[in-house]
Backbone as a ProteinNet text record, in pm:
[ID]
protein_1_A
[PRIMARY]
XXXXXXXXXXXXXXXXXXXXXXXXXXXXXXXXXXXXXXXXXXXXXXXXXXXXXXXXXXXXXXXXXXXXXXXXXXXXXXXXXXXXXXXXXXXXXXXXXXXXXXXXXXXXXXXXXXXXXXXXXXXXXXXXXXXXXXXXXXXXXXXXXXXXXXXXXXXXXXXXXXXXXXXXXXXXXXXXXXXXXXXXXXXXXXXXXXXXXXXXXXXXXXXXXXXXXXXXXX
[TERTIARY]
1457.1	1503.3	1420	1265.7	1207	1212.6	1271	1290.5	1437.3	1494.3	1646.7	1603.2	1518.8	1536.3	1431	1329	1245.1	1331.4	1409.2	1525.8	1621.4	1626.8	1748.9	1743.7	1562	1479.6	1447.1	1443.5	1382.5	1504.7	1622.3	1738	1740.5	1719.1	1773.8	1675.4	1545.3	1447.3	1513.7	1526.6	1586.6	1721.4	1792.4	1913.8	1904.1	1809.2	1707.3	1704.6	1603.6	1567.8	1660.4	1762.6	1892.5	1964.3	2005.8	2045.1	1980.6	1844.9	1760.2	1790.5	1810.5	1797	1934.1	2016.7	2172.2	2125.3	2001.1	1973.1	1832.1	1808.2	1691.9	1757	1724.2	1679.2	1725.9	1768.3	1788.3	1718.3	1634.6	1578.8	1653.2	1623.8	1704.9	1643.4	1492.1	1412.3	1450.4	1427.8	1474.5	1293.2	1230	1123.7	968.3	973.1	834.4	709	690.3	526.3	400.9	285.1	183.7	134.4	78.7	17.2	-103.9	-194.2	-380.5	-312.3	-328.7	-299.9	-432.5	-446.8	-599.3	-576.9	-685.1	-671.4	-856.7	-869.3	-1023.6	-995	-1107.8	-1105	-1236.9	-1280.7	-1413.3	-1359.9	-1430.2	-1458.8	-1318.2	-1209.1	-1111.8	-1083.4	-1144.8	-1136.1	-1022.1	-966.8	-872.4	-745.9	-747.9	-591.1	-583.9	-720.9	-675.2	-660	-648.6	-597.2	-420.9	-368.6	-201.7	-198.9	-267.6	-263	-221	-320.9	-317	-263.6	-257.3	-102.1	4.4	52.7	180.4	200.9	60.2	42.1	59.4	11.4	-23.6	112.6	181.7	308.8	421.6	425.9	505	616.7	724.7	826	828.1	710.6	639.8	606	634.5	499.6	377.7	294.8	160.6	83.3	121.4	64.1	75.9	138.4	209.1	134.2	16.6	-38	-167.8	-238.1	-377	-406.1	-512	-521.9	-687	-719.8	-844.8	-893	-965.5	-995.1	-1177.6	-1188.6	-1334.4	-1324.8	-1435	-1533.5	-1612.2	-1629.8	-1636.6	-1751.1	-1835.4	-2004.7	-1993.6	-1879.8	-1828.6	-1985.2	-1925.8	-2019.1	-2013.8	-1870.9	-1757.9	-1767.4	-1690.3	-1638.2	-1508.8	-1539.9	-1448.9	-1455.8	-1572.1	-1628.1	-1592.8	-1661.5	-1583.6	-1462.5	-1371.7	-1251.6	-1208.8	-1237.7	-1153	-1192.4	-1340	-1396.1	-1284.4	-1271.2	-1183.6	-1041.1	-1028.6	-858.3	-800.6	-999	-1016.5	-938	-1003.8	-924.4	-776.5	-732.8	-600.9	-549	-556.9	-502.6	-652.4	-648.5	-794	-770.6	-638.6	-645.8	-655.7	-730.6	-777.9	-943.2	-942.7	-1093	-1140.1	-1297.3	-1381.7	-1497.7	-1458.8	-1618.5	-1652.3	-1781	-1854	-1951.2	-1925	-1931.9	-2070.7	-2194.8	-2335.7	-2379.9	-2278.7	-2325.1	-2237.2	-2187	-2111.6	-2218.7	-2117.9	-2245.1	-2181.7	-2240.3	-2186.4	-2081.6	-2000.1	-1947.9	-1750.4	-1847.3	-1701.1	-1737	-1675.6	-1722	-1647.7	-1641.7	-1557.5	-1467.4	-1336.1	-1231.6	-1200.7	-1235.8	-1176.8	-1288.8	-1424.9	-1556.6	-1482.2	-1490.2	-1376.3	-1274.2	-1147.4	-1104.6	-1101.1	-1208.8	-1197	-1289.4	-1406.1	-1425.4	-1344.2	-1276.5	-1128.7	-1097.6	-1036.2	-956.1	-1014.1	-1196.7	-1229.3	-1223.6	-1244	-1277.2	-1068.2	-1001.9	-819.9	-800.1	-793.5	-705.8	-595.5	-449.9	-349.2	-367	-230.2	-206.9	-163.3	-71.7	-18.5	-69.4	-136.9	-207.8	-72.1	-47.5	-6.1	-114.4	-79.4	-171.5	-109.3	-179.1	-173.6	-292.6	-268.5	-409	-436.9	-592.1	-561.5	-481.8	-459.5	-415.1	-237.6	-220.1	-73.4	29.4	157.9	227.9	312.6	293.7	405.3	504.1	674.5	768.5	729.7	790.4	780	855	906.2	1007.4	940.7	809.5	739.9	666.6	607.6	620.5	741.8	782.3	972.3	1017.6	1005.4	1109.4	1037.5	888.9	817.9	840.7	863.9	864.8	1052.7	1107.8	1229.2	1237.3	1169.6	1159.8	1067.1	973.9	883.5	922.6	1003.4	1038.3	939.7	973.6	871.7	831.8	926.7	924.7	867.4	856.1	785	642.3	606.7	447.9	385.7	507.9	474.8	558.5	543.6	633.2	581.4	644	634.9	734.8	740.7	831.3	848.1	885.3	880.3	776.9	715.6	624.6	606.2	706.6	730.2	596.4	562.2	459.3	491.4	359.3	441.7	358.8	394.8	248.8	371.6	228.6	273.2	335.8	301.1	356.7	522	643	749.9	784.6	729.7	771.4	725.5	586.5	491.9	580.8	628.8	700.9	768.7	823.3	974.3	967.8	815.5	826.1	738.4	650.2	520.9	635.7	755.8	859.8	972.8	1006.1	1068	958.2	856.8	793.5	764.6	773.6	742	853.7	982.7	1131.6	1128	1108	1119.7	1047.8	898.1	844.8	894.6	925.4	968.3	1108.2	1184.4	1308.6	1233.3	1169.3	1064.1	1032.8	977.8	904.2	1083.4	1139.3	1245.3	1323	1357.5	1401.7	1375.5	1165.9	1164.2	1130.4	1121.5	1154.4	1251.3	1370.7	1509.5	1519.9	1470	1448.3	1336.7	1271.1	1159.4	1051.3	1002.7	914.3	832.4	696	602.7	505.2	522.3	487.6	405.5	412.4	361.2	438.2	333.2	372.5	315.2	318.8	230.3	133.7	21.7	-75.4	-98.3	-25.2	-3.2	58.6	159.4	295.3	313.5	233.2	224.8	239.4	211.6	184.5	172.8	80.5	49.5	40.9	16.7	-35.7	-209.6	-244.9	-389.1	-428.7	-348.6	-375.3	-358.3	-273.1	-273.9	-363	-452.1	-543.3	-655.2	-644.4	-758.3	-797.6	-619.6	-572.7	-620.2	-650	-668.1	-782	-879.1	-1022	-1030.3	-951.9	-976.4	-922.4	-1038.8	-1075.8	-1159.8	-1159.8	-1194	-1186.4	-1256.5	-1230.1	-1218.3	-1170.4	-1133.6	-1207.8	-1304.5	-1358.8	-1469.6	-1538.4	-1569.8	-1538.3	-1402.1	-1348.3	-1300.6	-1333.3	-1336.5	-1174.2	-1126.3	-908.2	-878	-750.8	-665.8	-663.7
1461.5	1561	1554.8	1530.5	1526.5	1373.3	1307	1166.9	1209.1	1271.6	1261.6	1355.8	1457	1577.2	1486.3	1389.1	1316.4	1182.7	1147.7	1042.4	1094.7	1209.2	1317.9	1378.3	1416.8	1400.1	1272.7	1196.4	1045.8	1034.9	1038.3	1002.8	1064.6	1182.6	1271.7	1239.1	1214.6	1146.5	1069	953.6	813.6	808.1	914.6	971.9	1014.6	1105.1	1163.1	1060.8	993.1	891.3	797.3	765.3	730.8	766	887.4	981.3	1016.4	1040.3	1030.7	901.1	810.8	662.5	660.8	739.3	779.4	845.3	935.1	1033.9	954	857.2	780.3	802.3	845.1	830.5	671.8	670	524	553.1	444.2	456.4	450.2	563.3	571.8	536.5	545.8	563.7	446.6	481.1	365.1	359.1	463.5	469.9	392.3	313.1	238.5	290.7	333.1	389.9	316.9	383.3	260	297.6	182.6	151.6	69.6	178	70.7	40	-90.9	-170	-185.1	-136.7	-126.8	-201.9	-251.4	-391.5	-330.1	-325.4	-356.3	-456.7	-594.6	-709.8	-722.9	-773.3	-789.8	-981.6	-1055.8	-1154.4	-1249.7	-1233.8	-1280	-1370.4	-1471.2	-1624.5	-1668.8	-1673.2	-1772.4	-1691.4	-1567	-1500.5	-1441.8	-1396.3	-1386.4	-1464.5	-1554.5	-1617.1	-1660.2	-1663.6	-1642.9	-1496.8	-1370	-1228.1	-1165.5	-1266.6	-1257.2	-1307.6	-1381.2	-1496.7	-1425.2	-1383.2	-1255.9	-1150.9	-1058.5	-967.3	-996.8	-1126.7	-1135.4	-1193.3	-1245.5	-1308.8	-1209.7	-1045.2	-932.4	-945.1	-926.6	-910.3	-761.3	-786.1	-600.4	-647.3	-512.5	-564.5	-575.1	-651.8	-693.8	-547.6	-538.5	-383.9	-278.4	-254.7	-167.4	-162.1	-225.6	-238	-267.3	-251.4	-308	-355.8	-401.2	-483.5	-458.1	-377.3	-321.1	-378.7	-480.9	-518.2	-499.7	-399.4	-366.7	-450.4	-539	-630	-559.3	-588.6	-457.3	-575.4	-569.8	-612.3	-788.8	-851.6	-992.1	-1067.1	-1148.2	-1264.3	-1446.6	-1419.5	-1537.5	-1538.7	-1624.4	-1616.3	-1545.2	-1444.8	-1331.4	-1285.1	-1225.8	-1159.8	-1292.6	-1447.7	-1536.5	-1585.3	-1566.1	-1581.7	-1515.2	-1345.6	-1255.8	-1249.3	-1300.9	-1337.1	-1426.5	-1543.8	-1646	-1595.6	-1550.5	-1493.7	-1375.9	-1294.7	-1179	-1297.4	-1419.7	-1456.4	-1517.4	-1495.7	-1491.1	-1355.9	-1324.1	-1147.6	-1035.1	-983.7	-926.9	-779.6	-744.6	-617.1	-616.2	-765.4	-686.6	-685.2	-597.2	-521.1	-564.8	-607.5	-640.7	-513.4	-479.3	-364.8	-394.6	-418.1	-476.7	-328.9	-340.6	-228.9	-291.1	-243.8	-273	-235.1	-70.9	-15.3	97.6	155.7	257.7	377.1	492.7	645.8	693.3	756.5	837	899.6	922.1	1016.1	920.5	787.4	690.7	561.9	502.8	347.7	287.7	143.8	69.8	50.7	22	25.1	125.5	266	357.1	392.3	367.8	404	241.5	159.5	87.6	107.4	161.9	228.5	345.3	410.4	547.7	523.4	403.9	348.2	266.8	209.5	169.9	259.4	388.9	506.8	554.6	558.3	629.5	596	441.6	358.6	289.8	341	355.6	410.2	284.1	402.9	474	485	521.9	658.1	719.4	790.7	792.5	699.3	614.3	556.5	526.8	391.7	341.7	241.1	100	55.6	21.1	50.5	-171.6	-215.1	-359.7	-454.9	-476.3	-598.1	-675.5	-743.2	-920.2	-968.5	-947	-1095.4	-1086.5	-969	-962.1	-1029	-1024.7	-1144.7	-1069.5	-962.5	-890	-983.7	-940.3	-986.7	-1011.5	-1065.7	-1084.7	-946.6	-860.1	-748.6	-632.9	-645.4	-533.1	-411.2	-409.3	-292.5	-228.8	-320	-230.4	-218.6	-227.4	-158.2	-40.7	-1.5	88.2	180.5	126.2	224.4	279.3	174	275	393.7	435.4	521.7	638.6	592.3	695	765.8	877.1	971.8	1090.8	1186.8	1265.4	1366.2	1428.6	1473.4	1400.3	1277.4	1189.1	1215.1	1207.3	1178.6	1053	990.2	905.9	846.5	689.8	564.5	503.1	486.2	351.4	276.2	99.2	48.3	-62.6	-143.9	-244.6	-340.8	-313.8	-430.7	-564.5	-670.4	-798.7	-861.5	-906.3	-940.7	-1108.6	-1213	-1341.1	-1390.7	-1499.8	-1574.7	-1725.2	-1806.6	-1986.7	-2029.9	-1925.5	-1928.7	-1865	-1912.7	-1878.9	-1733.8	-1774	-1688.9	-1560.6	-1581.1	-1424.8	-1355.9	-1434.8	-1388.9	-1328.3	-1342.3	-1296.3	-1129.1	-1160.8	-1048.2	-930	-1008.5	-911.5	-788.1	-913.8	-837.5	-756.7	-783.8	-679.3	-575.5	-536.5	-440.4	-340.9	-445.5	-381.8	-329.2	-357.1	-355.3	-190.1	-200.3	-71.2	67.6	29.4	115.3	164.6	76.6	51.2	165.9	155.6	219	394.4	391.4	537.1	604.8	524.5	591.2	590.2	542.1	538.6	664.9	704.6	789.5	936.3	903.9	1050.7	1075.7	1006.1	1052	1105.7	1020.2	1022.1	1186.4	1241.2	1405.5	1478.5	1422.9	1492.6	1529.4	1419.2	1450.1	1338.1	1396.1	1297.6	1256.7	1177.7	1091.3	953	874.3	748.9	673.8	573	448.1	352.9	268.6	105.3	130.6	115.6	132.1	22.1	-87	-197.1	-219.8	-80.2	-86.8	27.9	110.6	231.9	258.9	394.9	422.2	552.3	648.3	807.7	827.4	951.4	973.9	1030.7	980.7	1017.8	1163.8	1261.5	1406	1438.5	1355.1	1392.1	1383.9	1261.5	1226	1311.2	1385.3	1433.7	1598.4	1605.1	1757.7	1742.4	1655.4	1642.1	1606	1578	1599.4	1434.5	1313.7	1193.2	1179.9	1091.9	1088.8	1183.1	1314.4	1429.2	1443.9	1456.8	1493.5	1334.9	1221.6	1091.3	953.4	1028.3	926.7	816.2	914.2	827.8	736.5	765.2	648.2	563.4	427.9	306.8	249.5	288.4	312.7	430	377.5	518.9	550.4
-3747.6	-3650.8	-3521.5	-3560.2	-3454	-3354.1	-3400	-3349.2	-3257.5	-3303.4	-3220.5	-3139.7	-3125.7	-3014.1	-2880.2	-2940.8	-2831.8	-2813	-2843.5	-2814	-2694.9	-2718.8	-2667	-2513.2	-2551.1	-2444.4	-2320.2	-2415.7	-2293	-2219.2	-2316	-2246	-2128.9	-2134.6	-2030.3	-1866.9	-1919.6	-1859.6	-1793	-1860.5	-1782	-1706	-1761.5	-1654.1	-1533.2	-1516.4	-1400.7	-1328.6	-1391.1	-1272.1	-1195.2	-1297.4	-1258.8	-1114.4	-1156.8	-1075.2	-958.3	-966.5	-850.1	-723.4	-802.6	-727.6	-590.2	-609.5	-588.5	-403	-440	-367.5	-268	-259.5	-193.1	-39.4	50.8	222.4	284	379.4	417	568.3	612.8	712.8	859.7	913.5	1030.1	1164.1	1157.5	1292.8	1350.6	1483.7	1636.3	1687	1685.6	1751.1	1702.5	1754.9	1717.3	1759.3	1600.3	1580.4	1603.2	1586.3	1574.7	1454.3	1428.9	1249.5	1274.6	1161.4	1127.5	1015.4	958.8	843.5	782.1	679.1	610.4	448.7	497.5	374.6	337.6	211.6	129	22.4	74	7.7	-48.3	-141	-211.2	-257.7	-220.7	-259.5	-281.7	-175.6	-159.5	-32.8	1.4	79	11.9	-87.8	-107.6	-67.5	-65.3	-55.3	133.9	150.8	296	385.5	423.3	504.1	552.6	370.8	399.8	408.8	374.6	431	558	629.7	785.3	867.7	802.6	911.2	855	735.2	730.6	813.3	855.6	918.2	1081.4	1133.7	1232.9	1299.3	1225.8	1238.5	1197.8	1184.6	1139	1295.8	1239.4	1335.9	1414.2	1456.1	1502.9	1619.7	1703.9	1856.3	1811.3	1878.8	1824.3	1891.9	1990.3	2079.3	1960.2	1912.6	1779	1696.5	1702.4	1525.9	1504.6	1425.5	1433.8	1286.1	1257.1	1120.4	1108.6	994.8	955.5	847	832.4	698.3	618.4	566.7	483.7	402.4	438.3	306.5	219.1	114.6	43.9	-29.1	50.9	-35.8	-84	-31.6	-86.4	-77.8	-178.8	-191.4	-144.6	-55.3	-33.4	124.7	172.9	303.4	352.2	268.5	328.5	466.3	510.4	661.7	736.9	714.3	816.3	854.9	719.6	752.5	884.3	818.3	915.2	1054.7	1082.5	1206.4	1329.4	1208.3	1234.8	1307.1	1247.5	1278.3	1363.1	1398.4	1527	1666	1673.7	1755.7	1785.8	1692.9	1743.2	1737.8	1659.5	1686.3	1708.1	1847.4	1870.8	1815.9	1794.5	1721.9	1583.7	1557.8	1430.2	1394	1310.8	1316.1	1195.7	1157.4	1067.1	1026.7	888.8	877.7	724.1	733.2	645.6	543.5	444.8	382.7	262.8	271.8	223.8	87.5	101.6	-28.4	-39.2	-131.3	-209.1	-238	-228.9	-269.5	-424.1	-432.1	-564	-567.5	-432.1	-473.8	-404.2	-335.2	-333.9	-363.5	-416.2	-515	-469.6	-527.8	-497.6	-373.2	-405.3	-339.9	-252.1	-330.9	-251.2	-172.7	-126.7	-71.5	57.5	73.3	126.6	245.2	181	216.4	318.7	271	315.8	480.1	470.1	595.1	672.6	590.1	713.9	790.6	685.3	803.8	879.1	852.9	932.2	1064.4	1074	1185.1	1267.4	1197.6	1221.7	1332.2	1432.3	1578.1	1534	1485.4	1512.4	1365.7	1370.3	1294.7	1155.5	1192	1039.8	1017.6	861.1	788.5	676.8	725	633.9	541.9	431.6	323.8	221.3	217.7	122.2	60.6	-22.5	-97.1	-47.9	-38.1	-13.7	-87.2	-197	-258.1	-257.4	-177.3	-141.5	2.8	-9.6	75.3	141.8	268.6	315.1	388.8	410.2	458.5	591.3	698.9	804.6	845.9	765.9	828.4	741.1	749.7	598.3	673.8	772.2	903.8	935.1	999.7	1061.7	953.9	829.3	747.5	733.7	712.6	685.9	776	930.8	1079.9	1034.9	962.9	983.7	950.8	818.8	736.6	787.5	909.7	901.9	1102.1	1053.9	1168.2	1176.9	1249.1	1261.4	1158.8	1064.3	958.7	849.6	864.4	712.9	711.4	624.4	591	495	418.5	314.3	240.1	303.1	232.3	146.9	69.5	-26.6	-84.8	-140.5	-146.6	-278.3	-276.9	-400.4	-397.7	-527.3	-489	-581.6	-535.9	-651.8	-698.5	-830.2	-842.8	-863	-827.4	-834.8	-912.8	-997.1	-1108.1	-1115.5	-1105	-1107.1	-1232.2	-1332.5	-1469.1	-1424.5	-1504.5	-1446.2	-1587.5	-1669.4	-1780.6	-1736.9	-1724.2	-1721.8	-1578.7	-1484.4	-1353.7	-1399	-1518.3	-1545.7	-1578	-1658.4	-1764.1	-1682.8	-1601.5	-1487.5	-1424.2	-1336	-1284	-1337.6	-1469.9	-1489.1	-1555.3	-1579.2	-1551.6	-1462.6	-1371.6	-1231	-1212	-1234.7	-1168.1	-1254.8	-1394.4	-1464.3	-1384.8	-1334.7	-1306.9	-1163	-1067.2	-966.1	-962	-1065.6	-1092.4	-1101.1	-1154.9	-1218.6	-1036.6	-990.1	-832.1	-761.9	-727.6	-677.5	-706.6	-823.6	-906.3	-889.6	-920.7	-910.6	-752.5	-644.1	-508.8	-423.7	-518.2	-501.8	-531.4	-648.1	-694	-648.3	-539.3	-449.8	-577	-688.6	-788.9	-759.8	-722.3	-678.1	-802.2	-852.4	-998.3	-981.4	-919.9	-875.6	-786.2	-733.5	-672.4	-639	-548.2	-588	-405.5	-504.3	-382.2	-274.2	-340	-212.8	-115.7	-139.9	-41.4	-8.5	65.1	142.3	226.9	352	449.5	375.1	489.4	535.5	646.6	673.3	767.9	776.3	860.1	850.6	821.7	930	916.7	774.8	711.1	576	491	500.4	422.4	425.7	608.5	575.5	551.3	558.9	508.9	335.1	242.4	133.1	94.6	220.7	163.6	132.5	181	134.9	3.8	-58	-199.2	-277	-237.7	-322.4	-441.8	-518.4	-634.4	-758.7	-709.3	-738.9	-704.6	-584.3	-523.3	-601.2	-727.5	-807.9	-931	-933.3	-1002.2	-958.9	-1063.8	-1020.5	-982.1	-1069.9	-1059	-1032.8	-1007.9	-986	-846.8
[MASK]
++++++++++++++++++++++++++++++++++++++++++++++++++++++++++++++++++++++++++++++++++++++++++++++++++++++++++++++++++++++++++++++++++++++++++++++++++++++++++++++++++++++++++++++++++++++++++++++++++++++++++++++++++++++++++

């Protein structure tokens, strides 16, 4: 009995989300925003360099945008890469991060010195070891009018193995269906931290990483 009433349940769950998906926003904005693109890399030379030539090559005004990347204590030629690549695109910015406090670690101690150091209002939010579209800004600017505060989008995962591709992505595709779903029903549940934007006032209407800042995930 108790198997059919939590069967009965999920269903209804997974209908939701269903249904939610029906109700997703389609991006309308004409008006081109500006965006800090904040990247925290730790010991990633091999992935930034196709990073930045994605970014730097975005079907965006280059005036439009800036590119923030915190080294986060690397032990690599991370900091020279991005040196490297200040000259071709001078809006983008290098900050070298020494040491973490107690009360922000890692990634998100990182982070949270990117924004601080973020000209614009909106932060665009992606990994090193991630591959944005040439159209992965302007799709983000479509969506974000004056009423928005917070995008997010699909995020494909890729592996040289074709099997694990198969199976990484339909994971992703499941969960992917889940954030879609419960946004679609204005239920804020998750989403993929590689494929973001906010707004700053927001972040700092929330105190940052308050409360979270010392964990290592999440």
């Amino acid at each position: 009995m108790i198997f059919i009433i939590l069967s009965f349940i999920y269903a209804i769950v997974v209908l939701s989300f269903c249904f939610g998906i029906l109700f997703l926003k389609q991006g309308k904005n004409n008006n081109l925003n500006k965006f800090s693109i904040i990247i925290a890399a730790r010991n990633e030379e091999k992935n930034l360099p196709q990073l930045l030539e994605n970014l730097v090559d975005q079907n965006y005004p280059q005036d439009h945008y800036e590119i923030i990347v915190a080294d986060d204590r690397s032990s690599d030629r991370t900091s020279l890469i991005v040196k490297e690549y200040i000259q071709k695109f001078p809006n983008l910015k290098l900050i070298r991060i020494k040491e973490e406090t107690e009360n922000l670690v890692g990634k998100k101690n990182a982070l949270n010195n990117a924004i601080k150091k973020s000209e614009y209002e909106i932060l665009a939010f992606t990994d090193a070891d991630c591959l944005p579209t040439k159209n992965w800004l302007s799709e983000i600017n479509k969506h974000f009018d004056d009423k928005t505060d917070f995008v997010t989008g699909y995020s494909p995962l890729i592996s040289k193995e074709k099997k694990i591709n198969l199976l990484k992505n339909l994971e992703r595709s499941s969960h992917f269906a889940v954030v879609a779903g419960s946004l679609g029903l204005n239920w804020k549940i998750t989403c993929s931290a590689r494929n973001m934007a906010y707004r700053k006032s927001i972040y700092d209407k929330m105190n940052g990483f308050s409360g979270i800042g010392n964990l290592r995930s999440g």
